[in-house]
Every structure is written in structure tokens, then in C-alpha cells.
Amino acid sequence: MGFAASMSSPPPPLQLSSSSSSSSSSSSSWSKSALFSVTPVSFSPPTGKNAQYRKRLVVLSKRVSPLEEAMRIRRERELQKTVKFRKRPPLRRGRVSPRLPVPDDIPKPPYFGSNELPDISSEHQIHDSEGIVKMRAACELAARVLDNAGKLVRGDSGFHMLVTLPSVTTNEIDRAVHQMIIDAGAYPSPLGYGGFPKSVCTSVNECMCHGIPDSRQLQDGDIINIDVTVYLNGYHGDTSKTFLCGNVNDALMRLVKVTEECLERGIALCKDGASFKKIGKRISEHAEKYGYGVVERFVGHGVGTVFHSEPLILHNRNDRPGIMVEGETFTIEPILTIGSTECITWPDNWTTLTADGSPAAQFEHTILITRTGAEILTKC
């Protein structure tokens, strides 16, 4: 992700994919006759002296709309009382060290030197052959840096994911990522973006995204998302992965595994001419099988010479218009939660946590749309 673009006005939850209006108007578009059918059924007791008790039984059958079914799943998830994960102490802000310097000879993105958050560009980023070569180079570097960041603190797990070993601080991860990026002649895209003070995002446990590296040590049983974006030769490459720290319980391991599967399923349906809204539908369907929530506030985005642009990629059910075009690049980066999908943001205006303190996980790739599918540019 680097930075999942945040919708300035979050989309209404769980819209019908057949409607472009808000959820309230979408549900009203279903007529009563479409939702309910009333069938009279005669119930006739034996004739005789009890004949006067003959009754007419009316049976109501309900046809459930996709919106209602999605809302039912959400209510069941929110009301679950037996979520089996060990509640960890809430995150606390550690000491944030000063931002690290970047050599003068390394090209900087246009927002360098400004603390203002850039507007999201309205232009889709569609590349010619030269642009695709440069996108591949930036994305390959981002993937390599992320992989090496994991090597600082990792071993292998049974799920073929990365398992971090406790004791390293997120500030040490930031320093290592920063050095790897500038050694490659690139700029760490998050640094200074809208005033962000670090070169990487490190989001631990209940932190959904945009965690600022600090002096906090990783603890046994933590999960952490490391989010790397690099700016190389005028192009951004953007990727993230959630890592396991030491002895993580089964509930958190499953959350991480399913989140990665959601990303894979979203990518699998991408190709020239495909609808963007199918991504959110596919991700939501898979997440809901396991009772997980899909965060709606943070979205994927176009990426290339500009860090964040259209199209905005919603990971929840939606009816956002638009189709994919060959040569286009964008990110898909779902965030799943065990509990509430509502969030709170710390006073630093970046660090965003689940409102109920439940764990969250995220995975992200930058992809290139081809005629027949999608090429994952940030895959090692």
C-alpha cells in the first residue's frame, strides 16, 4: 500500500451491485412484492361439530435481497461472542525519531518538501512500453525491499508466510528499509507525503494501516504489516504484507492467511475490460465465509508516475462504475478485521486502529492489466 488512499467520503456500506444509489435508496428500490409473496393455505379440520373452527392459515415467505443477506452476515459477525484470539495490550505510541535524510542526487517526487497532502489525481495511469519497463523496475525494487525487511526478523511458517521474531523495533525496520531504498538510488515514497515522518508504514495488531515506526519492540504473538513504496526513475512501486511475530495463535494466523487469499482472488478476475466493482464483490464473498469484516474506508488506487490516482479500488461490495484497460496499473490492498470495521485515528493524523481493538491484517500488490489477465508487478 504505502498509503491506501482514504475516501474523503466513505462509500455507503454494502451497496447492491445492481444499483448506483446509496444503500438506503438501493434497498427501497426493491418493491414489497419483490421481497414478500403471500400465499393463502386452507387448513380444514374434520367436519362435524368442530367444523366452526375451520381456520385460514396465511404463510409469509421472504425473498432475501443481496443487500439484506450481506447485512445479515455483518450483524452475525459483529454479534459473535466467542472470537478466539488472545486480547493483547492496546497499542501505545513509542518514541518517534527524526526523519532520515535522503542524498541530494536521488530524484525526489513532486510532493517533496511540502507537508500538504496531495490531491488524488483524476487520471488513470495507462503506460506505453517504456512506462511499463520503468513500472516493473520500481515494483521489483519495492518487492525486494519488502522481502529483505522480512529477512531482518523472520523465519518460515507452515502457511508459507513470513514469521517475524520478536525484539526488533519498528523504528529499526524503518531505518533498514530507508537504507535499502536509497542504496538502490530510489526515494522512499511515504517520506514527507502529506507530512508522514517515516520511510515505511508499520502497522501492528489492531492498527489497520499507516502506522508510524517508533521505539516499540515487536512482541511474541504480534502481527505486523510492513508497507513499502519506492520512487525510482519517476515511477512508484507499492506493496505490503502482514508478517507473523513468533508464536501467533491460530485465530490470527487464519486472519492473515484469509486476507492474503482475498488479495489473490481479487487479482485473479482482473483483465482488460473487467469491471472494477467485481474486485470488492469477490473479496467480500471470501472474507464473509470466515466471518471477517472488510474495511471500507481505505481503498486501492492507481499508481505510476503519481503516487495516488484514479481508479479507486473498493474492497467491499459496491457499484462504482468503470472497467480496466490494458496497460493500466493500480493497487489492490484489502484490510480484514476479526471484529469491527470501524476505525479511530490517533492525533498524528495517520495511525488508524480498529475501534474495538480487534486485530486487522492487510496485503497489497501493484498490478498491470493485460489483455488476458493481470501481471503482479510486486511479486518477488
Short mmCIF file of N, CA, C and O in Angstrom, two decimals, residues 214-301:
data_model
loop_
_atom_site.label_atom_id
_atom_site.label_comp_id
_atom_site.label_asym_id
_atom_site.label_seq_id
_atom_site.Cartn_x
_atom_site.Cartn_y
_atom_site.Cartn_z
N ASP A 214 8.23 3.49 15.40
CA ASP A 214 8.69 4.14 16.62
C ASP A 214 9.54 3.17 17.42
O ASP A 214 10.04 2.17 16.89
N SER A 215 9.70 3.43 18.72
CA SER A 215 10.61 2.65 19.55
C SER A 215 9.98 1.38 20.10
O SER A 215 10.64 0.64 20.83
N ARG A 216 8.73 1.09 19.75
CA ARG A 216 8.07 -0.11 20.28
C ARG A 216 8.73 -1.36 19.71
O ARG A 216 8.93 -1.50 18.52
N GLN A 217 9.02 -2.30 20.62
CA GLN A 217 9.54 -3.60 20.19
C GLN A 217 8.39 -4.52 19.81
O GLN A 217 7.34 -4.51 20.45
N LEU A 218 8.60 -5.32 18.78
CA LEU A 218 7.64 -6.36 18.47
C LEU A 218 7.64 -7.39 19.58
O LEU A 218 8.68 -7.74 20.12
N GLN A 219 6.43 -7.88 19.89
CA GLN A 219 6.26 -8.85 20.96
C GLN A 219 5.86 -10.22 20.38
O GLN A 219 5.27 -10.29 19.31
N ASP A 220 6.20 -11.26 21.12
CA ASP A 220 5.80 -12.60 20.71
C ASP A 220 4.28 -12.65 20.59
O ASP A 220 3.54 -12.26 21.50
N GLY A 221 3.79 -13.12 19.42
CA GLY A 221 2.35 -13.20 19.17
C GLY A 221 1.78 -12.03 18.40
O GLY A 221 0.60 -12.05 18.04
N ASP A 222 2.60 -10.99 18.14
CA ASP A 222 2.13 -9.86 17.33
C ASP A 222 1.98 -10.25 15.87
O ASP A 222 2.57 -11.22 15.39
N ILE A 223 1.18 -9.45 15.15
CA ILE A 223 1.23 -9.45 13.69
C ILE A 223 1.56 -8.03 13.27
O ILE A 223 1.21 -7.06 13.94
N ILE A 224 2.28 -7.89 12.15
CA ILE A 224 2.69 -6.56 11.70
C ILE A 224 2.62 -6.48 10.18
O ILE A 224 3.13 -7.37 9.49
N ASN A 225 2.00 -5.43 9.68
CA ASN A 225 2.02 -5.16 8.25
C ASN A 225 3.15 -4.19 7.95
O ASN A 225 3.25 -3.12 8.58
N ILE A 226 4.02 -4.57 7.04
CA ILE A 226 5.10 -3.69 6.58
C ILE A 226 4.74 -3.25 5.16
O ILE A 226 4.51 -4.08 4.29
N ASP A 227 4.69 -1.95 4.96
CA ASP A 227 4.19 -1.38 3.72
C ASP A 227 5.27 -0.52 3.07
O ASP A 227 5.68 0.49 3.62
N VAL A 228 5.73 -0.97 1.91
CA VAL A 228 6.86 -0.34 1.23
C VAL A 228 6.43 0.26 -0.10
O VAL A 228 5.74 -0.39 -0.89
N THR A 229 6.82 1.52 -0.32
CA THR A 229 6.65 2.14 -1.64
C THR A 229 7.94 2.86 -2.00
O THR A 229 8.51 3.58 -1.16
N VAL A 230 8.40 2.66 -3.22
CA VAL A 230 9.63 3.32 -3.68
C VAL A 230 9.33 4.18 -4.90
O VAL A 230 8.40 3.90 -5.67
N TYR A 231 10.13 5.22 -5.07
CA TYR A 231 10.03 6.11 -6.23
C TYR A 231 11.34 6.01 -6.99
O TYR A 231 12.39 6.48 -6.53
N LEU A 232 11.30 5.33 -8.14
CA LEU A 232 12.50 5.06 -8.91
C LEU A 232 12.31 5.51 -10.35
O LEU A 232 11.35 5.10 -11.01
N ASN A 233 13.20 6.35 -10.82
CA ASN A 233 13.15 6.84 -12.21
C ASN A 233 11.79 7.42 -12.57
O ASN A 233 11.29 7.24 -13.68
N GLY A 234 11.18 8.10 -11.59
CA GLY A 234 9.92 8.80 -11.85
C GLY A 234 8.67 7.95 -11.69
O GLY A 234 7.57 8.42 -12.00
N TYR A 235 8.79 6.70 -11.18
CA TYR A 235 7.65 5.80 -11.04
C TYR A 235 7.62 5.22 -9.63
O TYR A 235 8.66 4.88 -9.05
N HIS A 236 6.39 5.06 -9.09
CA HIS A 236 6.20 4.47 -7.76
C HIS A 236 5.86 2.99 -7.88
O HIS A 236 5.05 2.59 -8.73
N GLY A 237 6.46 2.18 -7.02
CA GLY A 237 6.08 0.78 -6.86
C GLY A 237 5.63 0.56 -5.43
O GLY A 237 6.31 0.97 -4.48
N ASP A 238 4.49 -0.10 -5.23
CA ASP A 238 3.78 -0.09 -3.95
C ASP A 238 3.35 -1.50 -3.56
O ASP A 238 2.68 -2.19 -4.34
N THR A 239 3.72 -1.94 -2.34
CA THR A 239 3.38 -3.29 -1.90
C THR A 239 3.40 -3.40 -0.39
O THR A 239 4.06 -2.62 0.29
N SER A 240 2.66 -4.37 0.16
CA SER A 240 2.71 -4.62 1.61
C SER A 240 2.37 -6.06 1.91
O SER A 240 1.77 -6.77 1.10
N LYS A 241 2.73 -6.48 3.12
CA LYS A 241 2.49 -7.85 3.56
C LYS A 241 2.38 -7.86 5.07
O LYS A 241 3.05 -7.08 5.76
N THR A 242 1.53 -8.74 5.59
CA THR A 242 1.42 -8.90 7.04
C THR A 242 2.25 -10.09 7.48
O THR A 242 2.13 -11.19 6.94
N PHE A 243 3.10 -9.86 8.48
CA PHE A 243 4.03 -10.86 8.98
C PHE A 243 3.59 -11.34 10.36
O PHE A 243 2.95 -10.62 11.12
N LEU A 244 3.98 -12.57 10.69
CA LEU A 244 3.69 -13.15 11.99
C LEU A 244 4.92 -13.04 12.88
O LEU A 244 6.04 -13.26 12.43
N CYS A 245 4.71 -12.70 14.13
CA CYS A 245 5.81 -12.49 15.07
C CYS A 245 5.82 -13.60 16.11
O CYS A 245 4.97 -13.61 17.02
N GLY A 246 6.76 -14.52 15.99
CA GLY A 246 6.89 -15.57 16.98
C GLY A 246 5.71 -16.53 17.00
O GLY A 246 5.25 -17.00 15.96
N ASN A 247 5.19 -16.78 18.19
CA ASN A 247 4.13 -17.77 18.39
C ASN A 247 2.77 -17.10 18.29
O ASN A 247 2.18 -16.69 19.30
N VAL A 248 2.27 -16.98 17.09
CA VAL A 248 0.97 -16.36 16.83
C VAL A 248 -0.12 -17.41 16.94
O VAL A 248 0.03 -18.53 16.42
N ASN A 249 -1.23 -17.07 17.58
CA ASN A 249 -2.29 -18.07 17.77
C ASN A 249 -3.01 -18.36 16.46
O ASN A 249 -2.89 -17.64 15.47
N ASP A 250 -3.77 -19.44 16.48
CA ASP A 250 -4.42 -19.93 15.26
C ASP A 250 -5.40 -18.93 14.68
O ASP A 250 -5.53 -18.81 13.45
N ALA A 251 -6.12 -18.19 15.55
CA ALA A 251 -7.10 -17.23 15.06
C ALA A 251 -6.44 -16.13 14.23
O ALA A 251 -6.95 -15.74 13.17
N LEU A 252 -5.29 -15.63 14.70
CA LEU A 252 -4.60 -14.58 13.96
C LEU A 252 -3.94 -15.13 12.71
O LEU A 252 -3.91 -14.46 11.67
N MET A 253 -3.41 -16.34 12.79
CA MET A 253 -2.81 -16.95 11.60
C MET A 253 -3.85 -17.11 10.50
O MET A 253 -3.58 -16.89 9.32
N ARG A 254 -5.06 -17.51 10.89
CA ARG A 254 -6.11 -17.68 9.89
C ARG A 254 -6.51 -16.33 9.30
O ARG A 254 -6.74 -16.22 8.08
N LEU A 255 -6.62 -15.29 10.12
CA LEU A 255 -6.93 -13.95 9.61
C LEU A 255 -5.92 -13.53 8.55
O LEU A 255 -6.29 -13.03 7.48
N VAL A 256 -4.65 -13.71 8.84
CA VAL A 256 -3.59 -13.33 7.90
C VAL A 256 -3.68 -14.15 6.62
O VAL A 256 -3.59 -13.62 5.50
N LYS A 257 -3.90 -15.43 6.77
CA LYS A 257 -3.99 -16.32 5.60
C LYS A 257 -5.16 -15.94 4.70
O LYS A 257 -5.03 -15.85 3.47
N VAL A 258 -6.32 -15.72 5.30
CA VAL A 258 -7.52 -15.40 4.51
C VAL A 258 -7.38 -14.03 3.85
O VAL A 258 -7.84 -13.82 2.72
N THR A 259 -6.73 -13.08 4.53
CA THR A 259 -6.52 -11.76 3.92
C THR A 259 -5.69 -11.87 2.66
O THR A 259 -6.00 -11.24 1.64
N GLU A 260 -4.63 -12.67 2.70
CA GLU A 260 -3.82 -12.87 1.50
C GLU A 260 -4.62 -13.56 0.41
O GLU A 260 -4.50 -13.22 -0.77
N GLU A 261 -5.45 -14.51 0.79
CA GLU A 261 -6.30 -15.18 -0.19
C GLU A 261 -7.28 -14.20 -0.84
O GLU A 261 -7.57 -14.30 -2.04
N CYS A 262 -7.80 -13.26 -0.06
CA CYS A 262 -8.70 -12.26 -0.62
C CYS A 262 -8.00 -11.43 -1.69
O CYS A 262 -8.57 -11.15 -2.75
N LEU A 263 -6.76 -11.03 -1.41
CA LEU A 263 -5.99 -10.30 -2.42
C LEU A 263 -5.82 -11.14 -3.68
O LEU A 263 -6.04 -10.66 -4.80
N GLU A 264 -5.46 -12.39 -3.52
CA GLU A 264 -5.25 -13.27 -4.68
C GLU A 264 -6.52 -13.43 -5.49
O GLU A 264 -6.48 -13.42 -6.73
N ARG A 265 -7.66 -13.56 -4.82
CA ARG A 265 -8.93 -13.74 -5.53
C ARG A 265 -9.34 -12.46 -6.26
O ARG A 265 -9.92 -12.51 -7.34
N GLY A 266 -9.04 -11.32 -5.66
CA GLY A 266 -9.33 -10.06 -6.33
C GLY A 266 -8.51 -9.88 -7.59
O GLY A 266 -9.01 -9.46 -8.64
N ILE A 267 -7.24 -10.23 -7.51
CA ILE A 267 -6.35 -10.11 -8.67
C ILE A 267 -6.76 -11.08 -9.77
O ILE A 267 -6.68 -10.75 -10.97
N ALA A 268 -7.22 -12.26 -9.41
CA ALA A 268 -7.49 -13.33 -10.38
C ALA A 268 -8.54 -12.94 -11.41
O ALA A 268 -8.54 -13.48 -12.53
N LEU A 269 -9.44 -12.03 -11.08
CA LEU A 269 -10.50 -11.69 -12.04
C LEU A 269 -10.17 -10.44 -12.86
O LEU A 269 -10.97 -10.01 -13.70
N CYS A 270 -8.98 -9.86 -12.63
CA CYS A 270 -8.62 -8.63 -13.34
C CYS A 270 -8.11 -8.92 -14.74
O CYS A 270 -7.31 -9.83 -14.96
N LYS A 271 -8.59 -8.13 -15.71
CA LYS A 271 -8.11 -8.19 -17.08
C LYS A 271 -8.72 -7.02 -17.85
O LYS A 271 -9.60 -6.32 -17.34
N ASP A 272 -8.25 -6.81 -19.05
CA ASP A 272 -8.78 -5.75 -19.90
C ASP A 272 -10.29 -5.93 -20.08
O ASP A 272 -10.76 -7.00 -20.46
N GLY A 273 -11.05 -4.88 -19.77
CA GLY A 273 -12.50 -4.91 -19.94
C GLY A 273 -13.28 -5.36 -18.73
O GLY A 273 -14.51 -5.27 -18.72
N ALA A 274 -12.61 -5.85 -17.67
CA ALA A 274 -13.32 -6.30 -16.46
C ALA A 274 -13.78 -5.10 -15.65
O ALA A 274 -13.16 -4.04 -15.66
N SER A 275 -14.87 -5.26 -14.91
CA SER A 275 -15.41 -4.19 -14.07
C SER A 275 -14.65 -4.12 -12.75
O SER A 275 -14.38 -5.15 -12.12
N PHE A 276 -14.34 -2.89 -12.32
CA PHE A 276 -13.64 -2.72 -11.05
C PHE A 276 -14.47 -3.24 -9.88
O PHE A 276 -13.93 -3.76 -8.90
N LYS A 277 -15.78 -3.09 -9.96
CA LYS A 277 -16.63 -3.46 -8.83
C LYS A 277 -16.59 -4.95 -8.51
O LYS A 277 -16.91 -5.37 -7.40
N LYS A 278 -16.16 -5.77 -9.47
CA LYS A 278 -16.08 -7.21 -9.22
C LYS A 278 -15.03 -7.54 -8.17
O LYS A 278 -15.13 -8.57 -7.49
N ILE A 279 -14.02 -6.67 -8.04
CA ILE A 279 -12.97 -6.92 -7.05
C ILE A 279 -13.55 -6.94 -5.65
O ILE A 279 -13.31 -7.86 -4.86
N GLY A 280 -14.33 -5.90 -5.32
CA GLY A 280 -14.93 -5.83 -3.99
C GLY A 280 -15.88 -6.97 -3.71
O GLY A 280 -15.93 -7.49 -2.59
N LYS A 281 -16.64 -7.36 -4.71
CA LYS A 281 -17.58 -8.47 -4.53
C LYS A 281 -16.84 -9.77 -4.23
O LYS A 281 -17.21 -10.51 -3.30
N ARG A 282 -15.80 -10.04 -5.00
CA ARG A 282 -15.04 -11.28 -4.81
C ARG A 282 -14.36 -11.30 -3.43
O ARG A 282 -14.38 -12.32 -2.73
N ILE A 283 -13.76 -10.19 -3.04
CA ILE A 283 -13.09 -10.11 -1.74
C ILE A 283 -14.09 -10.28 -0.61
O ILE A 283 -13.86 -11.04 0.35
N SER A 284 -15.22 -9.60 -0.70
CA SER A 284 -16.23 -9.68 0.36
C SER A 284 -16.77 -11.09 0.51
O SER A 284 -16.97 -11.59 1.63
N GLU A 285 -17.02 -11.75 -0.60
CA GLU A 285 -17.55 -13.12 -0.55
C GLU A 285 -16.61 -14.04 0.21
O GLU A 285 -17.04 -14.86 1.03
N HIS A 286 -15.31 -13.92 -0.07
CA HIS A 286 -14.36 -14.82 0.58
C HIS A 286 -14.20 -14.47 2.06
O HIS A 286 -14.17 -15.36 2.91
N ALA A 287 -14.11 -13.18 2.38
CA ALA A 287 -13.94 -12.77 3.77
C ALA A 287 -15.12 -13.20 4.63
O ALA A 287 -14.96 -13.66 5.77
N GLU A 288 -16.32 -13.08 4.07
CA GLU A 288 -17.53 -13.38 4.84
C GLU A 288 -17.68 -14.87 5.14
O GLU A 288 -18.34 -15.25 6.11
N LYS A 289 -17.06 -15.72 4.33
CA LYS A 289 -17.09 -17.16 4.63
C LYS A 289 -16.47 -17.46 5.99
O LYS A 289 -16.83 -18.44 6.64
N TYR A 290 -15.55 -16.61 6.40
CA TYR A 290 -14.84 -16.82 7.65
C TYR A 290 -15.29 -15.84 8.74
O TYR A 290 -14.71 -15.81 9.83
N GLY A 291 -16.31 -15.04 8.45
CA GLY A 291 -16.83 -14.11 9.44
C GLY A 291 -16.00 -12.86 9.63
O GLY A 291 -16.14 -12.16 10.64
N TYR A 292 -15.14 -12.53 8.67
CA TYR A 292 -14.29 -11.35 8.79
C TYR A 292 -14.96 -10.13 8.17
O TYR A 292 -15.74 -10.24 7.22
N GLY A 293 -14.60 -8.96 8.70
CA GLY A 293 -15.08 -7.71 8.12
C GLY A 293 -14.09 -7.17 7.11
O GLY A 293 -12.87 -7.38 7.23
N VAL A 294 -14.58 -6.49 6.09
CA VAL A 294 -13.73 -5.83 5.08
C VAL A 294 -13.81 -4.33 5.32
O VAL A 294 -14.89 -3.74 5.27
N VAL A 295 -12.68 -3.71 5.59
CA VAL A 295 -12.65 -2.28 5.88
C VAL A 295 -12.98 -1.50 4.61
O VAL A 295 -12.39 -1.73 3.55
N GLU A 296 -13.90 -0.56 4.73
CA GLU A 296 -14.36 0.21 3.58
C GLU A 296 -13.66 1.55 3.43
O GLU A 296 -13.60 2.11 2.34
N ARG A 297 -13.15 2.07 4.52
CA ARG A 297 -12.62 3.44 4.49
C ARG A 297 -11.37 3.57 3.62
O ARG A 297 -11.14 4.61 3.00
N PHE A 298 -10.53 2.54 3.60
CA PHE A 298 -9.27 2.62 2.87
C PHE A 298 -9.34 1.77 1.61
O PHE A 298 -9.82 0.64 1.63
N VAL A 299 -8.83 2.33 0.52
CA VAL A 299 -9.04 1.73 -0.79
C VAL A 299 -7.73 1.60 -1.55
O VAL A 299 -6.73 2.24 -1.22
N GLY A 300 -7.75 0.76 -2.58
CA GLY A 300 -6.64 0.71 -3.51
C GLY A 300 -6.70 1.90 -4.45
O GLY A 300 -7.66 2.68 -4.44
N HIS A 301 -5.70 2.04 -5.32
CA HIS A 301 -5.60 3.27 -6.11
C HIS A 301 -4.70 3.06 -7.33
O HIS A 301 -3.86 2.16 -7.35
#
